[in-house]
Coordinates of C-alpha atoms in Angstrom, one line a residue:
M1 CA -9.2 122.6 28.2
T2 CA -9.7 125.1 25.3
A3 CA -8.5 128.5 24.4
T4 CA -10.4 131.2 22.3
R5 CA -8.7 132.7 19.2
R6 CA -8.9 136.3 18.1
D7 CA -11.5 135.3 15.4
G8 CA -13.8 133.8 18.1
T9 CA -12.9 130.1 17.4
T10 CA -11.5 127.9 20.1
E11 CA -8.7 125.3 20.1
P12 CA -7.7 122.7 22.7
V13 CA -4.9 123.5 25.0
D14 CA -2.5 121.0 26.6
D15 CA -2.3 121.6 30.3
A16 CA 1.1 120.0 30.6
A17 CA 2.8 122.3 28.0
P18 CA 5.1 124.9 29.6
R19 CA 3.9 128.5 29.8
P20 CA 6.1 131.4 29.0
P21 CA 7.2 133.3 32.2
A22 CA 5.2 136.3 33.1
R23 CA 6.9 139.6 32.6
R24 CA 7.7 141.4 35.8
P25 CA 7.9 145.1 36.0
A26 CA 11.5 146.5 36.3
P27 CA 12.5 147.2 39.9
T28 CA 12.2 150.8 40.8
G29 CA 14.1 152.4 43.7
P30 CA 14.3 155.8 45.1
P31 CA 15.7 158.3 42.7
A32 CA 19.5 159.0 43.0
D33 CA 20.2 161.5 45.8
P34 CA 23.6 163.1 45.5
G35 CA 23.1 164.8 48.9
L36 CA 22.5 161.4 50.6
T37 CA 25.7 160.0 49.0
R38 CA 27.7 162.8 50.3
E39 CA 26.3 162.4 53.8
L40 CA 27.2 158.7 53.7
L41 CA 30.7 159.5 52.5
A42 CA 31.1 162.2 55.1
G43 CA 30.5 159.8 57.9
L44 CA 33.4 157.5 56.9
A45 CA 36.6 157.6 59.0
E46 CA 38.6 157.1 55.8
A47 CA 39.3 159.6 53.2
V48 CA 37.6 158.7 49.9
V49 CA 38.8 160.0 46.6
T50 CA 37.2 158.9 43.3
T51 CA 38.6 159.5 39.8
D52 CA 37.1 159.1 36.3
G53 CA 38.5 157.1 33.5
A54 CA 41.0 159.9 32.7
G55 CA 42.4 159.9 36.2
R56 CA 40.8 163.2 37.3
V57 CA 39.3 163.6 40.7
T58 CA 35.5 163.5 40.7
L59 CA 34.6 163.3 44.3
I60 CA 36.2 163.7 47.7
N61 CA 34.6 163.3 51.1
A62 CA 35.0 165.4 54.3
M63 CA 37.8 163.3 55.7
A64 CA 39.7 163.6 52.4
T65 CA 39.3 167.4 52.6
E66 CA 40.8 167.3 56.1
L67 CA 43.5 164.7 55.4
L68 CA 44.4 165.6 51.8
P69 CA 43.5 169.3 51.4
E70 CA 45.7 169.6 48.3
V71 CA 43.5 167.1 46.4
R72 CA 40.6 168.9 44.6
P73 CA 37.9 167.8 42.2
G74 CA 38.9 168.1 38.6
A75 CA 42.6 167.8 39.3
E76 CA 44.7 165.0 37.8
L77 CA 45.4 162.6 40.7
A78 CA 48.8 161.5 39.3
R79 CA 49.9 165.2 39.6
S80 CA 48.7 165.6 43.2
P81 CA 51.0 167.2 45.7
V82 CA 50.4 164.1 47.9
A83 CA 53.6 162.4 46.6
A84 CA 52.9 158.8 47.7
L85 CA 49.3 158.9 46.3
A86 CA 50.4 160.5 43.1
R87 CA 53.1 157.9 42.5
A88 CA 50.6 155.1 43.1
A89 CA 48.1 156.6 40.7
L90 CA 50.7 157.1 38.1
A91 CA 52.0 153.6 38.4
G92 CA 48.6 152.0 38.6
A93 CA 49.4 150.5 42.0
G94 CA 46.8 149.0 44.2
D95 CA 48.0 150.6 47.4
F96 CA 50.5 153.0 48.9
D97 CA 52.2 153.8 52.2
G98 CA 53.9 157.2 52.8
D99 CA 54.3 160.3 54.8
H100 CA 52.5 163.6 54.1
R101 CA 52.3 166.8 56.2
G102 CA 53.9 164.9 59.2
R103 CA 51.4 162.1 59.1
R104 CA 51.7 158.5 58.0
L105 CA 49.1 157.7 55.3
R106 CA 48.1 154.3 53.9
G107 CA 45.8 153.9 50.9
T108 CA 44.0 151.2 49.0
R109 CA 42.5 151.5 45.5
R110 CA 39.2 149.9 44.4
D111 CA 38.3 149.6 40.8
L112 CA 34.9 150.9 39.7
T113 CA 33.0 150.5 36.4
G114 CA 33.9 152.6 33.4
G115 CA 37.6 152.8 34.3
R116 CA 36.9 154.8 37.4
H117 CA 38.6 154.2 40.7
A118 CA 38.1 154.9 44.4
W119 CA 40.9 155.5 46.8
Y120 CA 40.4 154.8 50.5
V121 CA 43.1 156.5 52.6
R122 CA 43.7 156.1 56.3
D123 CA 45.8 158.1 58.8
V124 CA 47.9 155.4 60.5
T125 CA 50.3 157.7 62.3
E126 CA 49.2 156.7 65.8
E127 CA 49.1 153.1 64.8
R128 CA 52.6 153.3 63.4
V129 CA 53.8 155.1 66.6
R130 CA 52.4 152.2 68.7
D131 CA 54.0 149.7 66.4
D132 CA 57.3 151.5 66.5
A133 CA 57.1 151.8 70.3
L134 CA 56.4 148.1 70.6
L135 CA 59.3 147.2 68.4
A136 CA 61.6 149.5 70.3
E137 CA 60.5 148.0 73.6
R138 CA 61.1 144.5 72.3
S139 CA 64.5 145.6 71.0
R140 CA 65.4 147.1 74.4
T141 CA 64.2 143.9 76.2
S142 CA 66.2 141.8 73.9
F143 CA 69.3 144.0 74.4
L144 CA 69.1 143.7 78.2
A145 CA 68.6 139.9 78.0
R146 CA 71.5 139.4 75.6
T147 CA 73.9 141.7 77.4
G148 CA 72.9 140.3 80.8
S149 CA 73.8 136.8 79.7
R150 CA 77.1 137.9 78.3
L151 CA 78.0 139.8 81.4
A152 CA 77.2 136.8 83.6
L153 CA 79.6 134.6 81.7
S154 CA 82.7 136.3 83.0
L155 CA 84.1 136.1 86.6
D156 CA 87.3 138.0 85.7
R157 CA 87.3 141.7 86.6
A158 CA 89.2 143.0 83.5
R159 CA 87.1 140.8 81.1
T160 CA 83.9 142.1 82.7
L161 CA 85.0 145.7 82.2
R162 CA 85.8 145.1 78.6
A163 CA 82.4 143.4 78.1
A164 CA 80.6 146.3 79.7
V165 CA 82.0 148.9 77.2
T166 CA 81.8 146.6 74.2
L167 CA 78.2 145.5 74.7
A168 CA 76.9 149.1 75.0
V169 CA 78.1 150.0 71.5
P170 CA 76.4 150.8 69.1
F171 CA 73.0 150.1 70.5
L172 CA 73.2 152.6 73.3
A173 CA 75.9 155.0 72.1
D174 CA 78.8 155.5 69.7
A175 CA 81.3 155.1 72.5
A176 CA 81.2 153.7 76.0
I177 CA 83.6 154.5 78.8
V178 CA 83.8 152.9 82.3
V179 CA 85.7 154.9 84.9
H180 CA 86.6 152.7 87.9
R181 CA 89.1 152.4 90.7
P182 CA 91.3 149.3 90.5
A183 CA 91.0 146.5 93.0
P184 CA 93.4 146.6 96.0
P185 CA 96.3 146.7 96.5
A186 CA 96.6 149.1 93.5
A187 CA 96.5 152.8 94.3
P188 CA 92.9 154.2 94.2
V189 CA 93.6 156.3 91.1
P190 CA 90.8 156.3 88.5
H191 CA 91.3 154.1 85.5
W192 CA 89.2 153.8 82.4
H193 CA 88.1 151.3 79.8
R194 CA 86.7 152.5 76.4
Y195 CA 85.2 151.1 73.3
A196 CA 84.0 153.1 70.3
D197 CA 82.2 152.0 67.2
G198 CA 84.8 151.0 64.7
D199 CA 87.5 150.2 67.2
P200 CA 89.2 146.8 66.8
A201 CA 89.2 146.2 70.6
P202 CA 88.6 148.0 73.9
V203 CA 91.4 150.2 75.2
D204 CA 92.2 151.3 78.7
G205 CA 94.3 153.8 80.6
V206 CA 94.8 155.9 83.7
A207 CA 92.5 158.9 84.1
P208 CA 93.8 162.3 85.0
T209 CA 93.3 163.2 88.7
E210 CA 91.1 166.1 87.8
L211 CA 88.8 164.1 85.6
T212 CA 86.2 163.2 88.2
A213 CA 85.6 166.8 89.1
A214 CA 85.7 168.0 85.6
L215 CA 82.9 165.8 84.2
P216 CA 79.4 166.6 85.3
G217 CA 77.8 163.9 87.4
L218 CA 80.9 161.6 87.4
A219 CA 82.0 162.3 91.0
D220 CA 78.5 161.6 92.3
A221 CA 78.2 158.4 90.3
L222 CA 81.6 157.2 91.6
A223 CA 80.5 158.1 95.1
G224 CA 77.4 155.9 94.9
G225 CA 74.8 158.6 94.5
P226 CA 71.6 158.3 92.5
P227 CA 71.8 158.5 88.7
P228 CA 72.3 162.2 87.8
R229 CA 69.6 163.9 85.7
P230 CA 70.6 164.2 82.1
A231 CA 71.8 167.7 81.3
A232 CA 73.3 169.3 78.3
W233 CA 77.1 169.4 78.4
G234 CA 78.8 172.6 77.6
P235 CA 81.9 173.1 75.4
A236 CA 84.2 173.0 78.5
D237 CA 82.7 169.7 79.7
L238 CA 83.1 168.1 76.3
A239 CA 86.6 169.4 76.1
A240 CA 87.4 167.6 79.4
L241 CA 86.0 164.4 78.0
A242 CA 88.1 164.6 74.8
P243 CA 91.2 162.8 76.1
L244 CA 89.1 159.7 76.7
L245 CA 87.6 159.6 73.2
P246 CA 89.1 158.4 70.0
T247 CA 90.0 160.9 67.3
G248 CA 87.3 161.5 64.8
L249 CA 84.4 161.2 67.2
P250 CA 83.0 164.6 68.0
P251 CA 80.9 164.2 71.2
G252 CA 77.3 165.2 71.3
A253 CA 75.0 163.8 74.0
V254 CA 76.6 162.2 77.1
L255 CA 74.8 160.1 79.7
V256 CA 76.5 159.3 83.1
S257 CA 75.2 156.2 85.0
P258 CA 76.5 154.8 88.3
M259 CA 77.5 151.1 88.3
P260 CA 76.6 150.1 91.9
G261 CA 78.4 147.2 93.5
A262 CA 77.5 144.9 96.5
T263 CA 78.9 147.2 99.2
G264 CA 79.3 150.5 97.3
P265 CA 79.9 152.0 93.8
A266 CA 81.8 149.7 91.5
A267 CA 82.4 152.2 88.7
A268 CA 80.6 154.7 86.5
L269 CA 79.5 154.3 82.9
L270 CA 79.6 157.1 80.4
L271 CA 77.6 156.7 77.2
V272 CA 78.7 159.1 74.4
R273 CA 76.8 159.8 71.2
R274 CA 78.5 161.6 68.4
A275 CA 77.3 165.0 67.4
G276 CA 74.3 164.8 65.1
R277 CA 72.9 161.6 66.6
A278 CA 69.6 162.0 68.6
D279 CA 69.9 162.9 72.2
F280 CA 69.0 160.4 75.0
D281 CA 65.2 160.4 75.4
G282 CA 63.5 159.3 78.6
R283 CA 63.4 155.7 77.6
D284 CA 67.1 155.7 76.5
V285 CA 68.0 157.1 79.9
E286 CA 66.1 154.4 81.7
L287 CA 67.8 151.7 79.5
G288 CA 71.2 153.2 80.0
H289 CA 70.8 153.2 83.8
E290 CA 69.5 149.7 83.8
F291 CA 72.4 148.4 81.7
A292 CA 74.9 150.2 84.0
A293 CA 73.2 148.6 87.0
R294 CA 73.6 145.1 85.5
A295 CA 77.1 145.8 84.5
G296 CA 77.9 147.0 88.0
A297 CA 76.4 143.8 89.5
A298 CA 78.5 141.7 87.1
L299 CA 81.6 143.7 88.0
A300 CA 80.9 143.3 91.8
T301 CA 80.5 139.5 91.3
A302 CA 83.8 139.3 89.4
E303 CA 85.6 141.3 92.1
L304 CA 84.2 139.1 94.9
Y305 CA 85.2 136.0 93.0
G306 CA 88.7 137.5 92.5
E307 CA 89.0 138.1 96.2
Q308 CA 87.9 134.6 97.0
A309 CA 90.3 133.1 94.4
H310 CA 93.2 135.2 95.8
L311 CA 92.4 134.0 99.3
A312 CA 92.2 130.4 98.1
R313 CA 95.6 130.7 96.4
V314 CA 97.1 132.1 99.5
L315 CA 95.6 129.3 101.6
Q316 CA 96.6 126.6 99.2
H317 CA 100.1 127.9 98.9
N318 CA 100.5 127.7 102.7
L319 CA 98.9 124.2 102.7
L320 CA 101.1 122.7 100.0
P321 CA 103.2 119.8 101.3
P322 CA 106.7 120.9 102.4
A323 CA 109.8 119.6 100.8
L324 CA 110.7 116.2 102.2
P325 CA 113.8 116.0 104.4
T326 CA 116.8 113.9 103.8
I327 CA 116.9 111.1 106.4
P328 CA 119.7 108.5 106.6
G329 CA 118.6 105.0 105.7
L330 CA 115.3 106.2 104.3
A331 CA 114.2 107.0 100.7
L332 CA 111.2 109.2 100.4
A333 CA 109.0 110.7 97.6
G334 CA 105.8 112.6 97.6
G335 CA 103.3 113.7 94.9
Y336 CA 100.4 116.2 95.1
R337 CA 97.7 117.3 92.7
A338 CA 95.2 120.0 93.7
T339 CA 91.7 120.2 92.3
G340 CA 91.5 122.4 89.2
D341 CA 88.9 124.8 90.8
S342 CA 90.8 127.5 92.6
L343 CA 88.0 128.0 95.0
R344 CA 87.6 124.4 96.0
I345 CA 90.4 124.2 98.5
G346 CA 91.1 120.6 99.3
G347 CA 92.3 119.1 102.5
D348 CA 94.8 116.4 101.3
F349 CA 98.3 116.7 102.9
Y350 CA 101.3 114.7 103.9
D351 CA 104.2 115.5 106.2
V352 CA 107.5 113.8 107.2
R353 CA 109.6 114.8 110.3
P354 CA 113.0 113.3 111.2
T355 CA 113.5 111.8 114.6
G356 CA 116.6 110.4 116.4
R357 CA 115.8 106.9 115.2
G358 CA 114.3 107.6 111.8
A359 CA 111.2 109.6 110.9
T360 CA 107.5 110.1 111.6
F361 CA 105.2 110.5 108.7
A362 CA 101.5 111.4 108.2
I363 CA 99.2 111.5 105.2
G364 CA 95.6 112.7 105.6
D365 CA 92.4 114.0 103.9
V366 CA 90.2 116.6 105.6
S367 CA 86.5 116.4 104.9
G368 CA 84.8 119.2 103.0
R369 CA 86.1 121.9 100.7
G370 CA 86.8 125.6 100.8
V371 CA 88.1 127.8 103.6
G372 CA 86.7 125.5 106.3
A373 CA 88.7 122.6 105.0
A374 CA 91.8 124.7 104.8
V375 CA 91.5 125.9 108.4
L376 CA 91.0 122.3 109.6
T377 CA 94.0 121.1 107.6
G378 CA 96.2 123.8 109.1
R379 CA 94.8 122.9 112.6
V380 CA 95.6 119.2 112.1
R381 CA 99.1 119.8 110.9
Q382 CA 99.9 122.2 113.6
S383 CA 98.5 119.9 116.3
L384 CA 100.5 117.0 115.0
R385 CA 103.7 119.1 115.1
T386 CA 103.0 120.0 118.7
L387 CA 101.8 116.5 119.9
R388 CA 104.9 114.9 118.4
L389 CA 106.9 116.6 121.0
V390 CA 105.3 114.5 123.7
E391 CA 104.2 111.4 121.8
Q392 CA 105.5 109.6 118.8
R393 CA 103.8 106.2 119.0
P394 CA 101.3 106.3 116.1
R395 CA 98.2 105.0 117.8
E396 CA 98.7 107.0 120.9
L397 CA 99.3 110.1 118.7
L398 CA 96.0 109.5 116.9
R399 CA 94.2 109.4 120.2
L400 CA 95.7 112.7 121.4
L401 CA 94.9 114.3 118.1
N402 CA 91.3 113.1 118.2
R403 CA 90.9 114.6 121.6
A404 CA 92.5 117.9 120.6
L405 CA 90.2 118.3 117.6
L406 CA 87.1 117.5 119.6
D407 CA 88.2 120.0 122.3
A408 CA 88.2 122.9 119.8
P409 CA 85.4 125.4 120.7
D410 CA 83.5 125.0 117.4
A411 CA 84.1 121.3 116.9
A412 CA 80.4 120.3 117.3
R413 CA 79.2 123.0 115.0
R414 CA 81.7 122.2 112.3
S415 CA 81.0 118.5 112.1
Q416 CA 84.3 118.0 110.3
F417 CA 86.8 115.2 110.6
T418 CA 89.8 113.9 108.8
S419 CA 91.1 110.5 107.7
L420 CA 94.7 110.0 108.6
L421 CA 97.6 107.6 108.6
L422 CA 100.3 108.1 111.1
G423 CA 103.5 106.1 111.2
T424 CA 107.1 105.8 112.1
A425 CA 109.9 104.4 109.9
E426 CA 113.1 103.1 111.5
P427 CA 116.1 101.8 109.4
L428 CA 117.3 98.4 110.6
P429 CA 121.0 97.6 111.2
E430 CA 120.8 94.6 108.9
G431 CA 119.1 96.6 106.2
G432 CA 115.5 97.4 105.5
L433 CA 112.9 99.4 107.4
R434 CA 110.5 98.7 110.3
V435 CA 107.3 100.7 109.8
R436 CA 104.6 101.1 112.4
I437 CA 101.3 102.5 111.1
A438 CA 98.1 103.6 112.8
G439 CA 95.0 104.3 110.8
G440 CA 92.1 106.6 111.3
G441 CA 89.6 105.8 108.6
H442 CA 92.1 106.2 105.8
P443 CA 92.7 104.0 102.7
A444 CA 95.0 101.2 103.5
P445 CA 98.7 101.7 102.4
L446 CA 100.0 99.3 99.8
V447 CA 103.3 97.4 100.1
L448 CA 105.1 96.5 96.9
R449 CA 107.4 93.5 97.4
A450 CA 110.4 92.9 95.3
D451 CA 108.7 90.1 93.3
G452 CA 105.8 92.5 92.3
V453 CA 103.3 91.2 94.9
V454 CA 101.1 94.1 96.2
T455 CA 99.8 93.7 99.8
P456 CA 97.5 96.2 101.5
V457 CA 98.2 96.9 105.2
A458 CA 95.0 96.6 107.1
V459 CA 94.9 99.4 109.6
G460 CA 91.3 100.7 109.2
G461 CA 90.3 102.7 112.3
M462 CA 87.7 105.5 112.6
P463 CA 88.0 109.0 111.3
V464 CA 89.8 111.5 113.5
G465 CA 87.8 114.3 115.1
A466 CA 84.4 112.6 114.6
L467 CA 83.8 110.7 117.8
A468 CA 85.1 111.0 121.3
G469 CA 85.3 107.2 121.7
A470 CA 86.9 106.6 118.3
R471 CA 89.0 103.4 118.0
F472 CA 92.2 103.2 116.0
V473 CA 94.2 100.3 114.7
E474 CA 98.0 99.9 114.5
A475 CA 100.1 97.5 112.4
E476 CA 103.8 96.8 111.8
V477 CA 105.4 96.2 108.4
R478 CA 109.0 95.3 107.5
L479 CA 110.3 96.5 104.2
A480 CA 113.3 94.6 102.8
P481 CA 115.7 96.3 100.4
G482 CA 113.9 96.5 97.0
E483 CA 110.5 96.9 98.6
V484 CA 108.3 100.1 98.8
M485 CA 105.3 101.2 100.8
L486 CA 102.8 103.6 99.1
A487 CA 100.3 105.6 101.1
Q488 CA 97.6 107.6 99.2
T489 CA 94.5 109.6 99.7
D490 CA 91.1 108.5 98.3
G491 CA 91.4 111.0 95.5
V492 CA 93.7 108.5 93.8
T493 CA 91.3 105.5 93.7
R494 CA 88.2 107.7 93.2
A495 CA 89.7 109.5 90.2
C496 CA 87.0 109.6 87.6
G497 CA 86.6 111.0 84.1
G498 CA 88.8 109.2 81.7
G499 CA 87.7 105.6 82.3
P500 CA 84.9 103.7 80.5
D501 CA 81.5 105.1 81.5
G502 CA 83.2 107.5 83.9
E503 CA 84.2 104.7 86.3
P504 CA 86.9 105.4 88.9
L505 CA 90.5 104.2 88.8
G506 CA 89.8 101.9 91.7
E507 CA 92.0 99.9 94.0
A508 CA 92.4 97.0 91.5
R509 CA 93.9 99.2 88.8
L510 CA 96.1 101.0 91.3
S511 CA 97.4 97.7 92.6
A512 CA 98.0 96.5 89.0
A513 CA 99.9 99.7 88.1
L514 CA 101.9 99.3 91.3
A515 CA 102.8 95.7 90.6
D516 CA 104.1 96.7 87.1
S517 CA 106.4 99.2 88.9
A518 CA 108.4 96.6 90.9
G519 CA 112.1 97.6 91.1
L520 CA 111.4 101.3 90.8
S521 CA 112.6 103.8 93.5
P522 CA 110.0 105.8 95.5
G523 CA 110.6 108.9 93.3
A524 CA 110.3 106.9 90.0
L525 CA 107.2 105.2 91.4
V526 CA 105.4 108.5 92.2
D527 CA 106.5 109.9 88.8
R528 CA 104.8 107.0 87.1
L529 CA 101.6 106.9 89.2
L530 CA 100.8 110.7 89.0
P531 CA 100.5 110.8 85.2
L532 CA 98.3 107.7 85.4
V533 CA 95.9 109.5 87.8
D534 CA 96.0 112.6 85.6
E535 CA 95.2 110.6 82.5
W536 CA 92.3 108.9 84.3
L537 CA 90.9 112.2 85.5
A538 CA 91.0 113.6 82.0
G539 CA 91.0 117.2 83.4
R540 CA 87.7 116.7 85.2
G541 CA 88.9 115.9 88.7
D542 CA 87.1 117.4 91.7
D543 CA 89.3 116.0 94.5
D544 CA 92.9 116.5 95.6
V545 CA 95.4 113.7 95.2
A546 CA 98.3 113.0 97.5
L547 CA 100.9 110.2 97.4
L548 CA 103.7 109.3 99.8
A549 CA 106.2 106.5 99.0
L550 CA 109.0 105.3 101.3
A551 CA 111.6 102.6 101.1
P552 CA 114.9 101.6 102.5
A553 CA 117.7 103.9 101.4
G554 CA 119.8 103.0 98.4
R555 CA 116.9 103.0 96.0
D556 CA 116.8 106.7 95.0

């Protein structure tokens, strides 16, 4: 291939040689249109402010005119009345966040050519309000969850009252006061508990008799009415509240909330904010009423528990084994341990009654726990006292008692029964004792011989009060001087907690401990065995324990 020179000659051309790129015409676009630029900027939801290399405003859009009316073209941005934007421009910061004219503004800077800058500013007031509302709601929810857990931990009335006023401060108020009427049998005079921010501990006292009428809404709250509407308290109202407040806390806003109980009003909660703190808004009022309702429920639960615990103590006191009588020719000792839970009334008992020829004795364990067990225990003991007037033979006495329990009107519905040992002990002229025992489903008594040999007395039998055709077994044992018979409830051998892997004390360990006690009197024997059971329980027992030891006289 050839190419023609300017002089008309030709020369060969290599087709493979690279060719220089063809020149393309420079791109051409529409001419700059300032009007179009302003229209585009005016359609933005953000305020746009541009500055030149000297920091002077060169352009603002329509939103900037509305949001930042103080910013004008030609002005130095670092001296702008918009404080947050001016500080950011002066410091060369890349963004800012601040308040202006009651609005929350957030801006970001973008660097342009020639040392110029563009600021994009947004109004985030509504966004901040939503965020603040969400955080506040989370805080309120967390407060209710936290305080609800704390209130549920206590079953003591006084402790619950202290918790109610302590937990409300300072989240809800600067001081919290609970006005309540004490539990019976105390006089129904209003009392109060108070805790204020800065106090070392809650304080309490007796309220003046005119207090409930003097404070707006308090009488209605204590009467169980609906939560009163928040209202401004006048100087006279605040003056009536002053005796319940600590010195140095000028009261401002006050919110009264009822604390409803299970059957009626438990108390009333007064939340007091110091003068200068914001009033209770609608959400604060709802939160205060909700907290008061939860505190009232916790207080009602504590009061119910207190009543049940008091009833249990009264019942247990009446069911404690009586002092053992002094009987010629017979040495006696008894031991009793009640379960640690004041509401779990057990049914273990023992009883000894003198007769003309010696004594009758009984040891038993009623099934179940609580008030039902206490009632049945009292019924069994009272029935025994009555039936002993007509029958003292152990097995016949068990039969009569079984019939008496089954004849009770609610026997079928209760489905309760008792294990029982009944016996007679008669001193012998030549020394020693003759013991006749009948068993009704009770653990076998153990006889400790003088040489340390332990022998169970097989009496067996069926539980008393369970079946109309129950069969009972009777046995006779002779105790020589130096020998002891021990009767116990199953709480002894079932004692768990302190042993390896939580295993019970068991009959083998009890027999071994008894064998090591040969030569001891009944009193010394019981004093040795009870600490052994306590140690094995390790404070975690859930059953009563009863022991009854008897021996020929001369050993105590």
